C-alpha positions as a Python dict, from the first residue, in 0.01 Angstrom:
ca = {
    (1, 'X'): (0, 0, 0),
    (2, 'X'): (150, 330, -104),
    (3, 'X'): (135, 684, 22),
    (4, 'X'): (-152, 757, -218),
    (5, 'X'): (-359, 475, -68),
    (6, 'X'): (-296, 608, 283),
    (7, 'X'): (-394, 956, 164),
    (8, 'X'): (-719, 819, 21),
    (9, 'X'): (-800, 644, 349),
    (10, 'X'): (-731, 964, 539),
    (11, 'X'): (-954, 1164, 304),
    (12, 'X'): (-1235, 911, 342),
    (13, 'X'): (-1207, 925, 722),
    (14, 'X'): (-1218, 1307, 713),
    (15, 'X'): (-1534, 1298, 501),
    (16, 'X'): (-1693, 1042, 734),
    (17, 'X'): (-1620, 1268, 1030),
    (18, 'X'): (-1768, 1571, 853),
    (19, 'X'): (-2086, 1377, 784),
    (20, 'X'): (-2104, 1242, 1140),
    (21, 'X'): (-2059, 887, 1008),
    (22, 'X'): (-1721, 801, 1160),
    (23, 'X'): (-1746, 520, 1412),
    (24, 'X'): (-1385, 448, 1493),
    (25, 'X'): (-1080, 311, 1319),
    (26, 'X'): (-1109, 48, 1049),
    (27, 'X'): (-882, -250, 1006),
    (28, 'X'): (-779, -131, 660),
    (29, 'X'): (-659, 199, 810),
    (30, 'X'): (-443, 24, 1067),
    (31, 'X'): (-315, -211, 796),
    (32, 'X'): (-217, 89, 583),
    (33, 'X'): (-13, 227, 874),
    (34, 'X'): (155, -111, 928),
    (35, 'X'): (242, -137, 559),
    (36, 'X'): (375, 219, 551),
    (37, 'X'): (611, 135, 837),
    (38, 'X'): (712, -209, 709),
    (39, 'X'): (776, -90, 353),
    (40, 'X'): (992, 210, 446),
    (41, 'X'): (1322, 220, 258),
    (42, 'X'): (1476, 509, 451),
    (43, 'X'): (1409, 607, 812),
    (44, 'X'): (1553, 911, 986),
    (45, 'X'): (1576, 918, 1363),
    (46, 'X'): (1562, 1277, 1485),
    (47, 'X'): (1853, 1259, 1726),
    (48, 'X'): (2227, 1289, 1729),
    (49, 'X'): (2241, 1087, 2054),
    (50, 'X'): (2409, 755, 1973),
    (51, 'X'): (2247, 573, 2270),
    (52, 'X'): (1893, 670, 2166),
    (53, 'X'): (1968, 591, 1803),
    (54, 'X'): (2108, 245, 1872),
    (55, 'X'): (1803, 133, 2073),
    (56, 'X'): (1558, 260, 1810),
    (57, 'X'): (1756, 117, 1518),
    (58, 'X'): (1783, -229, 1677),
    (59, 'X'): (1407, -257, 1724),
    (60, 'X'): (1301, -104, 1392),
    (61, 'X'): (1550, -325, 1204),
    (62, 'X'): (1350, -627, 1319),
    (63, 'X'): (1036, -518, 1132),
    (64, 'X'): (1165, -356, 815),
    (65, 'X'): (1465, -364, 585),
    (66, 'X'): (1534, 8, 567),
    (67, 'X'): (1835, 233, 578),
    (68, 'X'): (1810, 384, 926),
    (69, 'X'): (2015, 692, 1003),
    (70, 'X'): (2056, 961, 1264),
    (71, 'X'): (1998, 1320, 1177),
    (72, 'X'): (2324, 1513, 1162),
    (73, 'X'): (2183, 1806, 1357),
    (74, 'X'): (2136, 1892, 1723),
    (75, 'X'): (1761, 1901, 1798),
    (76, 'X'): (1785, 2066, 2142),
    (77, 'X'): (1622, 2379, 2000),
    (78, 'X'): (1297, 2177, 1985),
    (79, 'X'): (1289, 2185, 2366),
    (80, 'X'): (1192, 2552, 2335),
    (81, 'X'): (864, 2457, 2165),
    (82, 'X'): (534, 2352, 2321),
    (83, 'X'): (557, 1998, 2180),
    (84, 'X'): (928, 1909, 2165),
    (85, 'X'): (890, 1549, 2039),
    (86, 'X'): (680, 1657, 1743),
    (87, 'X'): (904, 1957, 1677),
    (88, 'X'): (1206, 1724, 1656),
    (89, 'X'): (1028, 1508, 1400),
    (90, 'X'): (939, 1813, 1191),
    (91, 'X'): (1298, 1939, 1206),
    (92, 'X'): (1414, 1604, 1068),
    (93, 'X'): (1149, 1617, 797),
    (94, 'X'): (1266, 1964, 694),
    (95, 'X'): (1634, 1872, 660),
    (96, 'X'): (1637, 1511, 537),
    (97, 'X'): (1427, 1316, 286),
    (98, 'X'): (1295, 984, 416),
    (99, 'X'): (990, 758, 421),
    (100, 'X'): (959, 766, 800),
    (101, 'X'): (1077, 988, 1082),
    (102, 'X'): (1112, 876, 1442),
    (103, 'X'): (1146, 1138, 1711),
    (104, 'X'): (1158, 1118, 2087),
    (105, 'X'): (1151, 1405, 2329),
    (106, 'X'): (962, 1582, 2599),
    (107, 'X'): (582, 1568, 2571),
    (108, 'X'): (517, 1930, 2668),
    (109, 'X'): (630, 2139, 2962),
    (110, 'X'): (926, 2020, 3169),
    (111, 'X'): (808, 1738, 3394),
    (112, 'X'): (533, 1626, 3153),
    (113, 'X'): (708, 1307, 3049),
    (114, 'X'): (815, 1201, 2702),
    (115, 'X'): (671, 1104, 2367),
    (116, 'X'): (807, 889, 2090),
    (117, 'X'): (643, 958, 1757),
    (118, 'X'): (662, 791, 1416),
    (119, 'X'): (572, 1018, 1124),
    (120, 'X'): (545, 960, 751),
    (121, 'X'): (709, 1164, 476),
    (122, 'X'): (434, 1428, 500),
    (123, 'X'): (474, 1471, 876),
    (124, 'X'): (155, 1280, 955),
    (125, 'X'): (170, 1094, 1284),
    (126, 'X'): (133, 721, 1224),
    (127, 'X'): (174, 611, 1584),
    (128, 'X'): (322, 731, 1910),
    (129, 'X'): (389, 633, 2268),
    (130, 'X'): (392, 830, 2592),
    (131, 'X'): (597, 785, 2908),
    (132, 'X'): (561, 940, 3248),
    (133, 'X'): (833, 1171, 3374),
    (134, 'X'): (1171, 1014, 3438),
    (135, 'X'): (1137, 1151, 3792),
    (136, 'X'): (857, 894, 3832),
    (137, 'X'): (966, 589, 3629),
    (138, 'X'): (1339, 615, 3719),
    (139, 'X'): (1443, 376, 3439),
    (140, 'X'): (1750, 411, 3222),
    (141, 'X'): (1710, 612, 2904),
    (142, 'X'): (1776, 302, 2693),
    (143, 'X'): (1515, 88, 2872),
    (144, 'X'): (1249, 360, 2853),
    (145, 'X'): (1308, 422, 2480),
    (146, 'X'): (1288, 48, 2415),
    (147, 'X'): (948, 39, 2587),
    (148, 'X'): (827, 345, 2395),
    (149, 'X'): (928, 207, 2053),
    (150, 'X'): (768, -130, 2123),
    (151, 'X'): (451, 37, 2255),
    (152, 'X'): (421, 263, 1948),
    (153, 'X'): (458, -38, 1719),
    (154, 'X'): (215, -249, 1924),
    (155, 'X'): (-50, 22, 1887),
    (156, 'X'): (-64, -56, 1515),
    (157, 'X'): (-26, -431, 1546),
    (158, 'X'): (349, -465, 1486),
}
């Protein structure tokens, strides 16, 4: 299933919502997300942190045969935005062409926890995962990112 098919499914869902006919996600929509992730040829991880990158790459490599690379740019500036995790993904999208973008950062204000987000080449969020503040979970960065990646993939049946 290609990007055009996903776009058509999104358009149909929008129209259903406008007409008050939308009654939840459909299996074909979730399948389109799965196929978009599995068929990616190039994935950019919006970090220059080798530890974060390694954990994400190891897990994603198990589900797709893509070139997976780190962004060669410091994304700390995203922490100045209201939604740092999403801002990091959009920075990556702006500076590097890829099929998928994976970003992980703070959810919102300091103390709000973190979000890992997987976006397509248009910046549309395919899936995501949230974690409570590190002050609460007290796990290592690597362990928490592993849980977030697996949770985001599980949400779409991968």
